[in-house]
XYZ file of C-alpha atoms in Angstrom:
400
model
C 31.928 15.049 -11.302
C 29.205 16.055 -12.040
C 27.420 13.136 -11.817
C 28.828 12.158 -9.207
C 27.267 14.436 -6.650
C 23.753 13.981 -7.973
C 24.025 10.908 -7.837
C 25.509 11.365 -3.420
C 22.709 13.897 -3.762
C 19.781 11.771 -4.277
C 21.205 8.548 -2.108
C 21.214 11.296 1.127
C 18.147 12.774 -0.132
C 16.744 9.050 0.135
C 18.159 8.508 3.394
C 16.752 11.390 5.362
C 13.055 10.720 3.686
C 13.844 7.166 4.859
C 14.732 8.108 8.205
C 11.672 10.682 8.913
C 9.136 8.451 7.974
C 8.087 6.472 11.486
C 7.733 3.179 11.454
C 3.898 2.251 11.702
C 3.438 1.147 15.575
C 2.274 -2.976 16.244
C 0.075 -4.273 18.918
C 1.789 -6.150 21.902
C -1.052 -8.670 21.781
C -3.515 -10.617 19.141
C -6.497 -8.266 20.876
C -3.946 -4.979 21.016
C -5.332 -3.846 17.633
C -7.274 -0.879 16.239
C -10.796 -2.541 15.722
C -11.114 -3.950 19.002
C -10.079 -0.730 21.112
C -12.756 0.700 19.351
C -15.130 -1.758 20.280
C -14.496 -2.113 24.126
C -14.189 1.914 23.936
C -17.723 1.773 22.266
C -19.191 -0.181 24.988
C -17.307 1.517 27.890
C -19.520 4.577 26.607
C -22.324 2.541 27.167
C -21.517 1.911 30.497
C -20.459 5.989 31.018
C -17.208 4.597 31.889
C -15.940 7.870 29.095
C -12.251 8.184 30.587
C -11.433 4.930 30.108
C -13.230 4.569 26.793
C -11.724 7.877 25.464
C -7.896 5.455 26.673
C -9.182 2.550 24.168
C -9.868 5.500 21.616
C -6.210 6.764 21.955
C -5.166 3.636 21.755
C -6.319 2.329 18.469
C -5.301 5.913 16.980
C -1.767 5.711 18.253
C -1.854 2.343 16.578
C -3.296 4.027 13.514
C -3.812 7.166 13.136
C -6.524 6.698 10.420
C -9.064 4.470 11.498
C -12.436 6.045 11.460
C -14.438 3.744 13.271
C -11.802 5.289 16.044
C -11.839 8.603 15.333
C -15.671 8.761 15.430
C -15.588 7.253 18.695
C -13.073 10.444 20.196
C -15.272 12.749 18.671
C -18.692 10.950 20.810
C -16.302 10.976 23.917
C -15.070 14.893 23.920
C -18.921 15.681 23.096
C -20.294 13.522 25.834
C -17.639 15.156 28.159
C -19.059 18.796 26.493
C -22.515 17.924 27.423
C -21.520 17.643 31.253
C -19.521 21.222 31.873
C -21.376 23.897 33.498
C -18.344 26.233 31.863
C -20.006 26.639 28.260
C -16.362 28.701 27.418
C -14.771 25.169 28.568
C -17.719 23.015 26.446
C -17.194 25.181 23.739
C -13.818 24.088 23.772
C -14.671 20.037 23.506
C -17.451 20.415 21.041
C -14.938 22.110 18.511
C -12.229 19.190 19.134
C -15.095 16.791 18.628
C -16.510 18.422 15.401
C -12.273 18.432 13.567
C -12.286 14.437 15.107
C -15.871 14.091 13.314
C -14.444 15.620 10.029
C -11.454 13.452 10.019
C -13.373 10.035 10.668
C -15.583 10.886 7.310
C -12.426 11.471 5.556
C -10.696 8.426 6.833
C -13.712 5.995 6.011
C -13.408 3.384 3.856
C -16.262 1.552 2.472
C -20.159 2.037 3.312
C -19.659 0.044 6.607
C -17.473 2.585 8.047
C -19.553 5.704 6.755
C -22.195 3.847 8.296
C -20.332 3.454 11.364
C -19.706 7.577 10.686
C -23.045 8.671 10.401
C -24.652 6.621 13.730
C -22.174 8.096 15.541
C -22.441 11.776 14.450
C -25.734 12.002 15.026
C -24.692 10.934 18.774
C -22.098 13.586 18.714
C -24.346 16.587 17.389
C -27.106 15.921 20.298
C -24.618 15.405 22.744
C -22.391 18.370 22.169
C -25.549 20.788 20.377
C -23.920 22.868 18.439
C -26.264 25.874 16.551
C -28.416 23.566 14.669
C -27.721 20.391 15.753
C -30.939 18.855 15.038
C -31.138 19.960 11.334
C -27.493 18.145 11.249
C -27.901 14.976 13.157
C -31.497 14.672 10.658
C -28.455 14.647 7.547
C -26.461 12.185 9.033
C -29.367 9.845 9.780
C -30.591 10.521 6.106
C -26.910 9.375 4.635
C -27.122 6.630 7.143
C -30.269 4.925 5.875
C -29.288 5.903 2.193
C -25.718 3.555 1.837
C -27.037 0.563 -0.329
C -23.412 -1.755 1.065
C -23.116 -2.096 4.577
C -22.374 -5.088 5.821
C -23.500 -5.861 9.205
C -20.773 -8.147 10.454
C -18.733 -5.050 9.462
C -20.886 -3.537 11.971
C -19.045 -4.689 15.320
C -20.668 -2.079 17.889
C -23.985 -0.938 15.937
C -24.456 -4.684 14.392
C -27.504 -3.797 12.784
C -28.845 -0.952 10.270
C -30.947 -0.371 12.772
C -29.176 1.606 15.325
C -29.458 4.749 12.310
C -33.251 4.412 13.830
C -32.610 3.855 17.408
C -30.292 6.527 17.395
C -32.379 9.289 15.798
C -35.053 8.732 17.785
C -33.299 8.872 20.794
C -32.648 12.558 19.192
C -35.780 13.390 18.422
C -36.599 12.775 22.315
C -33.471 14.730 23.510
C -35.200 18.345 21.252
C -38.572 17.086 22.461
C -39.943 16.519 18.899
C -41.737 13.221 20.052
C -44.044 12.138 17.599
C -40.891 12.546 15.234
C -38.818 10.531 17.623
C -42.489 7.848 18.173
C -42.447 7.127 14.089
C -37.953 6.707 13.969
C -38.476 4.435 17.083
C -41.305 2.556 15.545
C -39.175 1.491 12.489
C -36.560 -0.130 14.738
C -39.445 -2.540 16.055
C -40.834 -2.908 13.307
C -37.423 -4.300 11.909
C -36.395 -7.584 13.035
C -35.304 -8.048 16.546
C -31.553 -7.561 17.139
C -28.862 -5.020 19.659
C -31.083 -2.070 19.503
C -34.556 -3.518 20.182
C -35.420 -3.411 23.873
C -33.540 -0.297 24.233
C -36.211 1.515 21.529
C -39.242 -0.863 22.818
C -38.144 1.335 26.151
C -37.937 4.842 24.926
C -41.018 4.030 22.248
C -43.019 3.455 26.251
C -41.585 6.552 26.915
C -42.734 8.685 24.096
C -46.031 7.251 23.707
C -47.301 8.445 27.187
C -45.904 11.684 26.795
C -47.879 11.696 23.191
C -50.733 10.080 25.124
C -50.207 13.571 27.680
C -50.331 15.714 24.744
C -53.011 14.286 22.471
C -55.225 16.728 25.231
C -52.656 19.273 26.579
C -49.904 21.621 25.640
C -46.938 21.044 27.626
C -44.603 24.123 28.570
C -41.189 24.276 27.933
C -40.141 23.052 31.515
C -42.666 20.504 31.295
C -40.724 19.339 28.194
C -37.684 19.501 30.192
C -39.005 17.679 32.700
C -40.496 15.023 30.505
C -37.269 13.537 28.647
C -35.819 12.708 32.561
C -34.734 9.465 33.754
C -34.965 10.620 37.287
C -37.945 13.361 38.552
C -37.249 15.243 41.975
C -39.653 16.238 44.340
C -38.740 19.882 42.932
C -39.896 18.736 39.623
C -42.823 17.051 40.821
C -43.784 20.524 42.559
C -43.185 22.775 39.268
C -45.057 20.228 37.326
C -48.470 20.613 40.147
C -47.869 24.070 40.088
C -47.469 24.953 36.074
C -49.373 22.002 34.216
C -52.289 21.378 36.804
C -52.311 24.954 38.178
C -52.505 23.357 41.817
C -53.207 26.587 43.648
C -55.986 27.603 41.599
C -57.326 24.213 41.688
C -57.089 23.755 45.777
C -58.195 27.118 46.351
C -61.576 26.661 43.966
C -62.579 23.116 46.686
C -62.304 25.462 49.978
C -64.883 27.378 51.054
C -65.671 31.082 50.296
C -65.098 32.273 54.353
C -62.061 29.877 54.400
C -59.177 31.915 54.042
C -56.039 30.006 51.782
C -53.099 28.458 53.940
C -49.707 30.303 53.704
C -45.791 28.273 53.718
C -45.790 28.502 57.607
C -41.641 28.776 56.555
C -39.461 28.759 53.507
C -36.637 25.551 53.989
C -33.148 26.689 53.829
C -32.424 24.351 50.708
C -35.170 25.935 48.190
C -33.545 29.608 48.605
C -32.094 29.417 45.957
C -33.835 26.465 43.360
C -35.035 27.530 40.236
C -38.614 26.340 41.710
C -38.763 27.924 44.774
C -41.959 29.588 43.985
C -43.495 26.823 43.051
C -42.451 24.779 45.914
C -43.559 27.005 48.231
C -46.898 26.522 46.988
C -46.912 23.188 47.158
C -45.522 23.662 51.117
C -48.693 25.252 52.034
C -51.282 22.803 50.810
C -49.201 20.074 52.542
C -49.350 17.382 50.330
C -48.297 14.023 51.625
C -45.390 13.433 50.767
C -43.910 16.549 49.209
C -44.015 18.374 53.209
C -40.600 19.950 54.904
C -38.608 16.684 56.753
C -36.730 17.300 59.620
C -32.744 16.605 58.979
C -30.198 15.232 61.645
C -27.173 16.333 59.506
C -28.575 20.492 59.681
C -30.758 20.297 62.422
C -33.897 22.107 60.009
C -36.335 20.951 58.055
C -35.733 20.813 54.626
C -37.625 19.931 51.309
C -34.736 18.907 49.330
C -35.701 19.145 45.847
C -32.938 17.407 44.086
C -34.097 14.076 45.711
C -35.767 11.887 43.108
C -38.864 10.147 43.867
C -39.730 6.617 43.707
C -43.416 4.764 42.179
C -44.253 4.519 46.072
C -43.706 7.377 46.821
C -45.985 9.227 43.615
C -48.502 6.628 44.705
C -48.781 8.645 48.141
C -48.533 11.623 46.404
C -51.662 11.516 43.807
C -53.850 9.607 46.435
C -53.042 12.685 48.725
C -54.409 15.041 45.911
C -57.591 12.376 44.996
C -58.631 13.020 48.769
C -57.771 16.954 49.223
C -59.079 17.579 45.500
C -62.559 15.292 46.132
C -62.608 16.021 49.604
C -63.484 11.989 49.869
C -61.922 11.457 52.817
C -62.826 7.260 52.509
C -59.888 7.093 50.121
C -57.603 6.966 52.749
C -59.215 3.591 53.466
C -60.351 2.479 50.630
C -58.630 -0.670 50.307
C -58.014 -1.407 53.803
C -58.849 -5.666 54.778
C -57.873 -6.526 51.402
C -56.982 -10.261 51.625
C -55.197 -10.329 48.591
C -52.634 -7.936 46.678
C -52.848 -7.853 42.817
C -49.278 -7.189 42.492
C -46.631 -9.434 43.760
C -44.174 -6.951 44.781
C -46.418 -4.598 46.841
C -48.245 -6.681 49.714
C -51.560 -5.839 51.803
C -49.897 -4.896 55.287
C -47.411 -2.241 52.863
C -48.134 1.027 54.029
C -48.786 2.177 50.293
C -50.618 -0.932 49.502
C -53.565 1.454 49.392
C -52.069 4.272 48.015
C -50.851 1.966 44.737
C -54.828 0.472 44.603
C -55.947 4.201 44.263
C -53.551 5.057 41.605
C -53.822 1.690 39.355
C -57.555 1.314 40.079
C -58.275 4.871 39.111
C -55.383 4.283 35.836
C -53.228 7.144 37.370
C -50.102 4.333 37.514
C -49.374 1.448 35.845
C -48.218 -2.148 36.238
C -45.623 -3.457 34.827
C -46.568 -5.971 31.867
C -45.333 -8.872 34.589
C -47.776 -6.954 37.183
C -45.630 -5.702 39.160
C -45.777 -2.148 40.360
C -41.986 -2.023 41.363
C -42.444 0.764 44.365
C -39.427 1.456 44.835
C -37.850 2.578 41.400
C -37.724 5.738 40.448
C -40.203 7.966 38.566
C -39.276 8.631 34.664
C -40.821 12.140 33.377
C -42.667 10.436 30.962
C -44.513 8.842 33.897
C -44.897 11.595 35.960
C -46.639 13.940 32.462
C -48.696 10.911 32.181
C -50.168 10.751 35.786
C -50.848 14.193 35.991
C -52.746 14.881 32.606
C -54.403 11.855 34.020
C -55.446 13.450 37.262
C -56.006 16.835 35.532
C -58.268 14.600 33.464
C -60.214 13.051 36.764
C -60.813 16.249 38.461
C -62.159 17.802 34.993
C -65.159 15.292 36.151
C -65.411 17.053 39.559
């Protein structure tokens, strides 16, 4: 009787555990698998489509909740989201969640290739989430990634090559304003065989070199470093650097006759009242720098400075040319290239309003064309280019 009870108990227990165990989900098509959704998700992140990327990582984890690359991808999505929140408390919630997903990705990583994916993605998580001590943590992941011996590049569906570790660590250093370290890391990508990250590393390396060249003669302020890493600089950024780095007020005042009175801003544009660079903007406004004057806005029916408006390369050329004229007192600069028959730049015709300004800036080395010879007048100016241009302008002014 006792034996029958034990047999019955065993059978019931077995049935209970079998019923509790969920059947592993299966995809509805050949491409509906964790690896495919992971790759699609990572490519979507590259295109800045974060919400859709998250959906793919969620699908990958539904199909396999222990798939390490998708866990790391989910952590990266949360870190990117956190970086965009203005509410610090809200951001910290997603940072904490990101680090939890990252921890699980480490635990579930199978083999050196998945460990490499985990470590490189972790670098990206840390420079987006920026928890306390983030750069040291990123460096630790970088060290671990490059020390892995059995990474097979054919098993890196998104990263593709081991040089991804150097590229993303170089980007992390760039974001941390460690420009010389960024230069070293990126140079390792450029010295390796050409691959997925070569062009990206080359573009970032050129930016970093501009900043390093500027730092070779001057110590950049915290504000300057923050502006230096921007992909697009604004009118407010230009004003801040002109005043804080070029010391515009002092420079201009030194070139005005002693008997003359220093100008004052005629009014305060309404859109700079609460701007962090308000004081710098008002100094720029009072000197009436071409390209940085308040403009009439039909919508508000007021003169606005528009401090958040990005600056194009031709607009920067106008600004630099006007500064050259004002600081040197040489009015001939304004017409120096009138009558030129042929432009050295295929995208800047001699009859363009900005041709003279572009020529004045390029012949003095303040701005540079591409290797193709194009000037790219309508492209936005990045922070590295602005910093280097102003440092070169300061060098020119030291001659006078």
